[in-house]
Short mmCIF file of C-alpha atoms in Angstrom, two decimals:
data_model
loop_
_atom_site.label_atom_id
_atom_site.label_comp_id
_atom_site.label_asym_id
_atom_site.label_seq_id
_atom_site.Cartn_x
_atom_site.Cartn_y
_atom_site.Cartn_z
CA UNK A 4 5.77 8.03 5.84
CA UNK A 5 8.27 5.63 5.52
CA UNK A 6 12.05 5.11 3.81
CA UNK A 7 11.88 1.34 2.93
CA UNK A 8 14.63 0.67 4.67
CA UNK A 9 13.18 -2.65 7.03
CA UNK A 10 13.84 -2.44 10.40
CA UNK A 11 13.47 -5.92 11.62
CA UNK A 12 11.11 -8.58 10.33
CA UNK A 13 8.24 -9.61 12.82
CA UNK A 14 6.52 -13.26 12.91
CA UNK A 15 2.40 -13.33 12.57
CA UNK A 16 0.95 -14.99 15.49
CA UNK A 17 -1.97 -15.03 15.12
CA UNK A 18 -4.66 -14.15 12.09
CA UNK A 19 -8.16 -13.67 13.12
CA UNK A 20 -10.54 -13.67 10.22
CA UNK A 21 -13.46 -11.09 10.78
CA UNK A 22 -17.11 -10.17 8.79
CA UNK A 23 -15.06 -6.97 7.47
CA UNK A 24 -11.23 -7.32 7.79
CA UNK A 25 -8.89 -9.33 9.77
CA UNK A 26 -6.88 -8.97 12.84
CA UNK A 27 -3.36 -9.90 12.99
CA UNK A 28 -0.85 -9.73 15.94
CA UNK A 29 3.07 -9.92 15.26
CA UNK A 30 5.74 -10.96 17.09
CA UNK A 31 8.80 -8.67 17.33
CA UNK A 32 12.27 -8.59 18.46
CA UNK A 33 13.80 -5.48 18.60
CA UNK A 34 11.25 -2.90 17.21
CA UNK A 35 9.76 -0.89 20.17
CA UNK A 36 9.15 3.13 20.86
CA UNK A 37 5.03 2.35 19.40
CA UNK A 38 2.29 2.90 20.77
CA UNK A 39 -1.81 2.80 19.91
CA UNK A 40 -3.07 4.84 16.97
CA UNK A 41 0.86 4.33 15.42
CA UNK A 42 1.49 3.73 11.97
CA UNK A 43 3.33 0.59 10.93
CA UNK A 44 4.42 -1.04 7.52
CA UNK A 45 3.81 -4.67 7.50
CA UNK A 46 4.86 -5.93 4.57
CA UNK A 47 4.96 -2.96 2.48
CA UNK A 48 1.17 -1.90 3.81
CA UNK A 49 0.51 1.05 6.19
CA UNK A 50 -1.58 -0.30 8.95
CA UNK A 51 -2.15 0.98 12.26
CA UNK A 52 -1.32 -0.61 15.65
CA UNK A 53 -4.30 -1.40 18.04
CA UNK A 54 -2.83 -3.16 21.24
CA UNK A 55 1.11 -3.69 21.96
CA UNK A 56 3.39 -5.28 24.05
CA UNK A 57 7.04 -5.05 24.88
CA UNK A 58 7.43 -7.57 21.52
CA UNK A 59 4.56 -8.31 19.78
CA UNK A 60 1.08 -5.62 18.59
CA UNK A 61 -1.85 -6.35 16.44
CA UNK A 62 -3.17 -4.41 13.70
CA UNK A 63 -6.74 -4.49 11.41
CA UNK A 64 -6.48 -4.99 7.59
CA UNK A 65 -9.95 -3.93 6.29
CA UNK A 66 -11.39 -6.09 3.44
CA UNK A 67 -9.92 -3.17 0.89
CA UNK A 68 -6.29 -3.92 2.05
CA UNK A 69 -6.96 -7.54 1.89
CA UNK A 70 -8.06 -7.25 -1.57
CA UNK A 71 -5.14 -5.02 -2.91
CA UNK A 72 -2.44 -6.77 -0.91
CA UNK A 73 -0.33 -9.81 -0.08
CA UNK A 74 -2.08 -9.87 3.77
CA UNK A 75 -4.91 -11.68 2.04
CA UNK A 76 -3.05 -14.73 2.49
CA UNK A 77 -1.01 -14.07 5.40
CA UNK A 78 -0.57 -17.11 7.42
CA UNK A 79 0.65 -17.26 11.52
CA UNK A 80 4.18 -18.43 11.50
CA UNK A 81 5.11 -16.12 8.06
CA UNK A 82 7.57 -13.51 8.60
CA UNK A 83 6.97 -9.67 7.55
CA UNK A 84 9.02 -6.60 6.46
CA UNK A 85 8.26 -4.04 9.35
CA UNK A 86 9.39 -0.85 9.60
CA UNK A 87 8.06 2.53 11.69
CA UNK A 88 6.88 5.66 10.25
CA UNK A 89 10.17 8.58 9.57
CA UNK A 90 10.37 10.60 12.36
CA UNK A 91 10.59 14.27 11.57
CA UNK A 92 13.88 14.28 12.37
CA UNK A 93 15.05 11.10 10.87
CA UNK A 94 16.75 10.24 7.59
CA UNK A 95 15.32 9.39 4.75
CA UNK A 96 18.21 6.68 3.69
CA UNK A 97 15.56 4.97 0.97
CA UNK A 98 12.77 6.63 -1.08
CA UNK A 99 9.48 9.03 -0.09
CA UNK A 100 7.25 5.30 0.72
CA UNK A 101 3.24 5.77 1.98
CA UNK A 102 2.86 2.04 2.74
CA UNK A 103 -0.19 2.66 0.29
CA UNK A 104 -0.09 -0.38 -2.01
CA UNK A 105 -0.72 0.24 -5.50
CA UNK A 106 -0.86 -4.20 -6.41
CA UNK A 107 0.69 -7.18 -6.36
CA UNK A 108 3.14 -8.88 -8.89
CA UNK A 109 4.77 -11.79 -8.94
CA UNK A 110 8.88 -13.53 -8.68
CA UNK A 111 9.22 -14.31 -11.96
CA UNK A 112 12.85 -16.10 -10.97
CA UNK A 113 15.55 -15.31 -8.65
CA UNK A 114 19.66 -15.65 -9.45
CA UNK A 115 22.38 -15.97 -7.15
CA UNK A 116 25.04 -13.58 -8.75
CA UNK A 117 28.14 -13.64 -6.48
CA UNK A 118 27.40 -12.38 -3.41
CA UNK A 119 24.31 -10.35 -4.55
CA UNK A 120 20.65 -11.62 -5.96
CA UNK A 121 18.85 -10.49 -8.94
CA UNK A 122 15.12 -11.47 -8.69
CA UNK A 123 12.69 -10.46 -11.20
CA UNK A 124 8.77 -9.80 -11.15
CA UNK A 125 6.20 -9.35 -13.62
CA UNK A 126 5.76 -5.53 -14.47
CA UNK A 127 2.84 -5.23 -12.36
CA UNK A 128 -0.40 -5.09 -14.51
CA UNK A 129 -1.84 -1.54 -15.07
CA UNK A 130 1.57 0.62 -13.68
CA UNK A 131 4.02 -0.84 -15.83
CA UNK A 132 4.27 3.15 -16.97
CA UNK A 133 5.36 3.75 -13.58
CA UNK A 134 8.68 1.00 -13.21
CA UNK A 135 11.99 2.44 -14.92
CA UNK A 136 15.42 1.94 -14.99
CA UNK A 137 16.86 2.78 -12.32
CA UNK A 138 14.10 4.15 -10.62
CA UNK A 139 12.64 3.27 -7.14
CA UNK A 140 10.32 1.06 -6.77
CA UNK A 141 8.65 -0.77 -2.71
CA UNK A 142 8.69 -4.39 -2.77
CA UNK A 143 6.74 -6.19 0.78
CA UNK A 144 7.86 -2.51 2.18
CA UNK A 145 11.52 -3.00 0.21
CA UNK A 146 12.94 0.00 -1.40
CA UNK A 147 15.12 -1.18 -4.03
CA UNK A 148 16.05 0.05 -7.25
CA UNK A 149 14.95 -1.31 -10.28
CA UNK A 150 18.19 -2.29 -12.07
CA UNK A 151 16.62 -3.23 -15.52
CA UNK A 152 12.90 -3.65 -17.52
CA UNK A 153 12.17 -5.88 -20.01
CA UNK A 154 8.73 -4.47 -21.83
CA UNK A 155 9.28 -7.20 -24.67
CA UNK A 156 9.08 -9.80 -21.25
CA UNK A 157 6.84 -7.82 -19.48
CA UNK A 158 9.64 -8.14 -16.74
CA UNK A 159 11.64 -5.86 -14.48
CA UNK A 160 14.69 -6.70 -12.68
CA UNK A 161 16.28 -5.59 -9.19
CA UNK A 162 19.99 -6.59 -7.80
CA UNK A 163 19.76 -7.43 -3.96
CA UNK A 164 22.92 -6.95 -2.06
CA UNK A 165 23.34 -8.97 0.68
CA UNK A 166 22.67 -7.83 3.95
CA UNK A 167 19.39 -6.38 2.33
CA UNK A 168 18.67 -10.43 1.46
CA UNK A 169 19.44 -11.20 5.02
CA UNK A 170 17.41 -8.95 7.37
CA UNK A 171 14.51 -9.13 4.70
CA UNK A 172 11.78 -11.83 3.61
CA UNK A 173 12.89 -11.41 0.45
CA UNK A 174 15.56 -14.24 1.18
CA UNK A 175 12.21 -16.27 1.52
CA UNK A 176 10.32 -15.87 -2.54
CA UNK A 177 10.69 -17.97 -4.80
CA UNK A 178 9.32 -17.97 -9.07
CA UNK A 179 5.55 -17.86 -8.47
CA UNK A 180 5.47 -15.88 -4.83
CA UNK A 181 3.40 -12.51 -4.33
CA UNK A 182 4.99 -9.50 -3.48
CA UNK A 183 3.18 -6.12 -1.86
CA UNK A 184 3.71 -2.77 -5.19
CA UNK A 185 4.13 0.43 -4.34
CA UNK A 186 5.28 2.40 -7.19
CA UNK A 187 7.06 5.55 -6.84
CA UNK A 188 4.86 8.35 -5.97
CA UNK A 189 6.94 10.65 -7.48
CA UNK A 190 6.23 9.08 -10.70
CA UNK A 191 2.23 9.16 -10.53
CA UNK A 192 2.58 13.20 -9.60
CA UNK A 193 4.29 13.50 -12.64
CA UNK A 194 1.84 11.66 -14.99
CA UNK A 195 -1.00 13.47 -13.14
CA UNK A 196 0.42 16.51 -14.01
CA UNK A 197 1.28 15.94 -17.81
CA UNK A 198 -2.12 15.42 -18.17
CA UNK A 199 -3.16 19.47 -17.23
#
């Protein structure tokens, strides 16, 4: 489990496409304390550490994962948000994030508002019912709060504070870019219970 509080942005050093997926090597600056088999969130996608050194690790992404996330288009030199799995005694600063990406969506607009930024995204098709004003949503692994939902235009927006803007890949996102979306798992369970 993760919290959506990004620890570092890593740099994709190598991408190797294979018949059943792709292997990615990512360089890190300060991220350590993980080992073979550990879970790590890469751009919001829960992956498993295969090999690692003091300032890098590799992970494999299966075809199914590539089809459901933006990792299908990641290239050498790209920055990705990183978060290690939450330890049992850790603080839950964001919200419950599984790293199980539901879908992707597109950036519609980016607007600087004072010291903050407002990002507007298309409501993710087939997942609109999980996006609620003041609810939690995970975008590229970042725990965010939905500021507004515009059902008429099919969009939702989030407010991004300077720290999040500076420490994550959101600062690189522009209209037309895709992002990974994980909706609040609690909302999915509530919907499931409501069917009984």
